[in-house]
Every structure is written in C-alpha cells, then in structure tokens.
GROMACS .gro file of C-alpha atoms in nm:
model
  203
    1UNK     CA    1  -0.603  -0.266  -0.857
    2UNK     CA    2  -0.561  -0.272  -1.233
    3UNK     CA    3  -0.786   0.062  -1.293
    4UNK     CA    4  -1.042  -0.180  -1.497
    5UNK     CA    5  -1.323  -0.020  -1.243
    6UNK     CA    6  -1.260   0.339  -1.235
    7UNK     CA    7  -1.266   0.534  -0.870
    8UNK     CA    8  -1.618   0.601  -0.783
    9UNK     CA    9  -1.775   0.369  -1.034
   10UNK     CA   10  -2.111   0.173  -0.918
   11UNK     CA   11  -2.049  -0.192  -0.849
   12UNK     CA   12  -2.389  -0.357  -0.923
   13UNK     CA   13  -2.432  -0.681  -0.784
   14UNK     CA   14  -2.636  -0.856  -1.053
   15UNK     CA   15  -2.394  -0.731  -1.315
   16UNK     CA   16  -2.091  -0.859  -1.121
   17UNK     CA   17  -2.260  -1.177  -1.068
   18UNK     CA   18  -2.329  -1.229  -1.429
   19UNK     CA   19  -1.981  -1.157  -1.515
   20UNK     CA   20  -1.844  -1.392  -1.278
   21UNK     CA   21  -2.110  -1.672  -1.334
   22UNK     CA   22  -2.233  -1.664  -0.969
   23UNK     CA   23  -2.544  -1.547  -0.777
   24UNK     CA   24  -2.580  -1.215  -0.604
   25UNK     CA   25  -2.514  -1.384  -0.279
   26UNK     CA   26  -2.145  -1.411  -0.284
   27UNK     CA   27  -2.117  -1.092  -0.469
   28UNK     CA   28  -2.255  -0.894  -0.167
   29UNK     CA   29  -2.038  -1.068   0.071
   30UNK     CA   30  -1.733  -1.023  -0.129
   31UNK     CA   31  -1.854  -0.644  -0.170
   32UNK     CA   32  -1.881  -0.631   0.215
   33UNK     CA   33  -1.552  -0.776   0.279
   34UNK     CA   34  -1.383  -0.529   0.025
   35UNK     CA   35  -1.551  -0.246   0.207
   36UNK     CA   36  -1.379  -0.379   0.527
   37UNK     CA   37  -1.052  -0.368   0.355
   38UNK     CA   38  -1.111  -0.013   0.259
   39UNK     CA   39  -1.117  -0.091  -0.130
   40UNK     CA   40  -1.500  -0.047  -0.172
   41UNK     CA   41  -1.747   0.223  -0.034
   42UNK     CA   42  -2.087   0.117   0.090
   43UNK     CA   43  -2.391   0.367   0.083
   44UNK     CA   44  -2.741   0.343   0.199
   45UNK     CA   45  -2.879   0.502  -0.100
   46UNK     CA   46  -2.643   0.429  -0.367
   47UNK     CA   47  -2.512   0.100  -0.298
   48UNK     CA   48  -2.116  -0.021  -0.357
   49UNK     CA   49  -1.875   0.186  -0.555
   50UNK     CA   50  -1.497   0.179  -0.614
   51UNK     CA   51  -1.336   0.354  -0.327
   52UNK     CA   52  -1.218   0.703  -0.438
   53UNK     CA   53  -0.862   0.813  -0.304
   54UNK     CA   54  -0.829   1.154  -0.198
   55UNK     CA   55  -0.546   1.343  -0.032
   56UNK     CA   56  -0.683   1.312   0.294
   57UNK     CA   57  -0.723   0.931   0.294
   58UNK     CA   58  -0.375   0.901   0.124
   59UNK     CA   59  -0.215   1.113   0.388
   60UNK     CA   60  -0.386   0.938   0.685
   61UNK     CA   61  -0.284   0.607   0.556
   62UNK     CA   62   0.073   0.681   0.494
   63UNK     CA   63   0.101   0.894   0.812
   64UNK     CA   64   0.021   0.571   1.020
   65UNK     CA   65   0.251   0.372   0.807
   66UNK     CA   66   0.547   0.603   0.833
   67UNK     CA   67   0.500   0.565   1.229
   68UNK     CA   68   0.459   0.204   1.260
   69UNK     CA   69   0.649   0.059   0.935
   70UNK     CA   70   1.002   0.185   0.983
   71UNK     CA   71   0.985   0.079   1.364
   72UNK     CA   72   0.868  -0.251   1.272
   73UNK     CA   73   1.167  -0.302   1.006
   74UNK     CA   74   1.409  -0.142   1.285
   75UNK     CA   75   1.284  -0.411   1.535
   76UNK     CA   76   1.287  -0.715   1.262
   77UNK     CA   77   1.679  -0.612   1.190
   78UNK     CA   78   1.755  -0.601   1.586
   79UNK     CA   79   1.572  -0.929   1.609
   80UNK     CA   80   1.802  -1.089   1.348
   81UNK     CA   81   1.511  -1.158   1.095
   82UNK     CA   82   1.578  -1.350   0.792
   83UNK     CA   83   1.507  -1.134   0.472
   84UNK     CA   84   1.544  -1.403   0.231
   85UNK     CA   85   1.190  -1.373   0.107
   86UNK     CA   86   1.215  -0.998   0.081
   87UNK     CA   87   1.526  -1.092  -0.128
   88UNK     CA   88   1.328  -1.331  -0.344
   89UNK     CA   89   1.060  -1.082  -0.431
   90UNK     CA   90   1.272  -0.794  -0.490
   91UNK     CA   91   1.341  -0.866  -0.866
   92UNK     CA   92   0.984  -0.853  -0.942
   93UNK     CA   93   0.898  -0.514  -0.752
   94UNK     CA   94   0.792  -0.237  -0.945
   95UNK     CA   95   0.791  -0.378  -1.278
   96UNK     CA   96   0.586  -0.326  -1.585
   97UNK     CA   97   0.452  -0.034  -1.768
   98UNK     CA   98   0.056  -0.045  -1.820
   99UNK     CA   99  -0.224  -0.068  -1.566
  100UNK     CA  100  -0.240  -0.445  -1.546
  101UNK     CA  101   0.157  -0.438  -1.485
  102UNK     CA  102   0.072  -0.157  -1.204
  103UNK     CA  103  -0.140  -0.415  -1.047
  104UNK     CA  104   0.133  -0.692  -1.035
  105UNK     CA  105   0.367  -0.435  -0.924
  106UNK     CA  106   0.150  -0.339  -0.644
  107UNK     CA  107   0.118  -0.700  -0.545
  108UNK     CA  108   0.489  -0.778  -0.533
  109UNK     CA  109   0.561  -0.438  -0.378
  110UNK     CA  110   0.318  -0.560  -0.065
  111UNK     CA  111   0.491  -0.888  -0.054
  112UNK     CA  112   0.825  -0.727  -0.025
  113UNK     CA  113   0.737  -0.460   0.253
  114UNK     CA  114   0.558  -0.735   0.450
  115UNK     CA  115   0.856  -0.936   0.423
  116UNK     CA  116   1.074  -0.652   0.575
  117UNK     CA  117   0.837  -0.615   0.869
  118UNK     CA  118   0.704  -0.968   0.939
  119UNK     CA  119   0.953  -1.067   1.195
  120UNK     CA  120   0.943  -0.748   1.405
  121UNK     CA  121   0.838  -0.944   1.717
  122UNK     CA  122   0.517  -0.769   1.773
  123UNK     CA  123   0.196  -0.955   1.623
  124UNK     CA  124  -0.025  -0.678   1.697
  125UNK     CA  125   0.214  -0.434   1.497
  126UNK     CA  126   0.205  -0.687   1.201
  127UNK     CA  127  -0.180  -0.709   1.221
  128UNK     CA  128  -0.209  -0.328   1.225
  129UNK     CA  129   0.014  -0.293   0.932
  130UNK     CA  130  -0.159  -0.594   0.724
  131UNK     CA  131  -0.478  -0.393   0.802
  132UNK     CA  132  -0.330  -0.115   0.608
  133UNK     CA  133  -0.184  -0.308   0.300
  134UNK     CA  134  -0.516  -0.315   0.074
  135UNK     CA  135  -0.568   0.085   0.127
  136UNK     CA  136  -0.179   0.124   0.083
  137UNK     CA  137  -0.176  -0.073  -0.216
  138UNK     CA  138  -0.483   0.114  -0.363
  139UNK     CA  139  -0.313   0.434  -0.314
  140UNK     CA  140   0.029   0.317  -0.453
  141UNK     CA  141  -0.139   0.208  -0.756
  142UNK     CA  142  -0.331   0.535  -0.795
  143UNK     CA  143   0.010   0.725  -0.748
  144UNK     CA  144   0.171   0.533  -1.026
  145UNK     CA  145  -0.113   0.643  -1.223
  146UNK     CA  146  -0.008   0.999  -1.148
  147UNK     CA  147   0.374   0.962  -1.132
  148UNK     CA  148   0.501   0.642  -1.269
  149UNK     CA  149   0.828   0.604  -1.034
  150UNK     CA  150   0.790   0.212  -0.971
  151UNK     CA  151   1.132   0.179  -1.123
  152UNK     CA  152   1.313   0.429  -0.918
  153UNK     CA  153   1.140   0.295  -0.609
  154UNK     CA  154   1.288  -0.026  -0.664
  155UNK     CA  155   1.662   0.112  -0.601
  156UNK     CA  156   1.530   0.258  -0.285
  157UNK     CA  157   1.387  -0.085  -0.202
  158UNK     CA  158   1.714  -0.237  -0.259
  159UNK     CA  159   1.917   0.019  -0.043
  160UNK     CA  160   1.679  -0.075   0.232
  161UNK     CA  161   1.703  -0.446   0.207
  162UNK     CA  162   2.092  -0.388   0.200
  163UNK     CA  163   2.061  -0.198   0.517
  164UNK     CA  164   1.854  -0.462   0.653
  165UNK     CA  165   2.072  -0.743   0.564
  166UNK     CA  166   2.386  -0.579   0.680
  167UNK     CA  167   2.235  -0.540   1.039
  168UNK     CA  168   2.221  -0.166   1.005
  169UNK     CA  169   1.883  -0.128   1.190
  170UNK     CA  170   1.888   0.244   1.216
  171UNK     CA  171   1.984   0.288   0.827
  172UNK     CA  172   1.696   0.058   0.719
  173UNK     CA  173   1.435   0.238   0.936
  174UNK     CA  174   1.548   0.573   0.806
  175UNK     CA  175   1.561   0.472   0.453
  176UNK     CA  176   1.198   0.328   0.486
  177UNK     CA  177   1.077   0.634   0.648
  178UNK     CA  178   1.194   0.845   0.345
  179UNK     CA  179   1.094   0.603   0.114
  180UNK     CA  180   0.719   0.626   0.257
  181UNK     CA  181   0.711   1.000   0.285
  182UNK     CA  182   0.866   1.087  -0.057
  183UNK     CA  183   0.614   0.910  -0.232
  184UNK     CA  184   0.307   1.047  -0.069
  185UNK     CA  185   0.498   1.387  -0.108
  186UNK     CA  186   0.511   1.317  -0.496
  187UNK     CA  187   0.165   1.219  -0.560
  188UNK     CA  188  -0.088   1.350  -0.300
  189UNK     CA  189  -0.090   1.735  -0.455
  190UNK     CA  190  -0.244   1.542  -0.763
  191UNK     CA  191  -0.508   1.369  -0.583
  192UNK     CA  192  -0.855   1.554  -0.498
  193UNK     CA  193  -0.880   1.738  -0.154
  194UNK     CA  194  -0.631   1.865   0.054
  195UNK     CA  195  -0.309   1.950  -0.124
  196UNK     CA  196   0.055   1.797  -0.033
  197UNK     CA  197   0.134   2.155   0.112
  198UNK     CA  198  -0.069   2.151   0.367
  199UNK     CA  199   0.027   2.001   0.723
  200UNK     CA  200  -0.083   1.660   0.730
  201UNK     CA  201   0.154   1.562   0.991
  202UNK     CA  202   0.309   1.268   0.756
  203UNK     CA  203   0.652   1.368   0.836
   0.00000   0.00000   0.00000
C-alpha cells in the first residue's frame, strides 16, 4: 500500500522471511492470503509478485462498488444507522502527502466507507463489499499516485456523511455513486490497458 514494493515486483519467500526474521512457511501462507485478497499474483513459473493494477481490473472493481455500495448506504440510512464511527474517522481520511501517508489515508478511507455501509441490514452485501476492500484500496493508492486528490475527496466524504446523518438516503446514495465513478474516471486513463474512454459500464 505504501509503494515500497512496486507493482509486478517478485516476492521471494526467503528474502521476505529474512527481512521479517521468520521461516519461509508463514511467508508462503501470508502470500496465499494476499493472493486471495487480490494484492498478490501467484504464478506456477514465476512465483508470487505484487499485483499490477490495470484499467480493466480497476473498472471491474469500481463497477461492482458503484452498483452495491451506494445501495448499501441508502439502506443503512433508511434503517436509521448510527454513523458516529464514520464521523469519528472522517478527520483522518485522505490526509498526508507522501507514499507512506497515502497508505495511512487509504486505511482511514477504508474505515470510513465501511462505517457507512456496515448497517445496511444485508450481511451478504456487507461481506461482498468487504471482499472488495483490499483491491479497492490498492486501486485508490495507485490512483492517488497518479492524481493526488485525497484532500478534495475528503470534502466529498463530508457531503456524503452529512446527507446520511440528515436521513437523506437518496442524496447519500447519489453522492456516493458520483464519488466512486468520478474517481475511476480521473485515474483509469493513466493505468495500463483499456482507457477510460472505453465503455466499461461503470456508470
């Protein structure tokens, strides 16, 4: 998430184990878990490597987010959800200027978004959105490296949260969907692969 390991960089179990002071066995298991969350790519011939985010992957993840997350937040608002946790983390969202700060901003961004949809009333919807969070976070950090817009996004977060706290479910849904699609439209054309002008169905 910090960019210390570059996209496509090979992850050698023995080297990582030496750096962390552990054997290769827990490293191998950790790499499998990271592969399952979409952060690491496993190859029979090349082994493990850092996931390369291209436009196709980014559009696929954000397409699903744009369909599910705004709906989940609409339901949470209509259910009278408590958004105090979202308000608590809002002050830390999208702060910082360096690569390490992007990683921190990404973590607080994850916490904020989850706090919005957690009480949607559908555990399966929450589980699916939780399953997207690692890949979405990697796309976010990659996108911020292209277009450092986290401070502007903090204002968008505030508007979404205000609408949710005021019980305006439709407005919160609309603002969140726009927040998600605007981000991918800003950064995807800079990623390798398909360009943002291609019809990927995010909207």
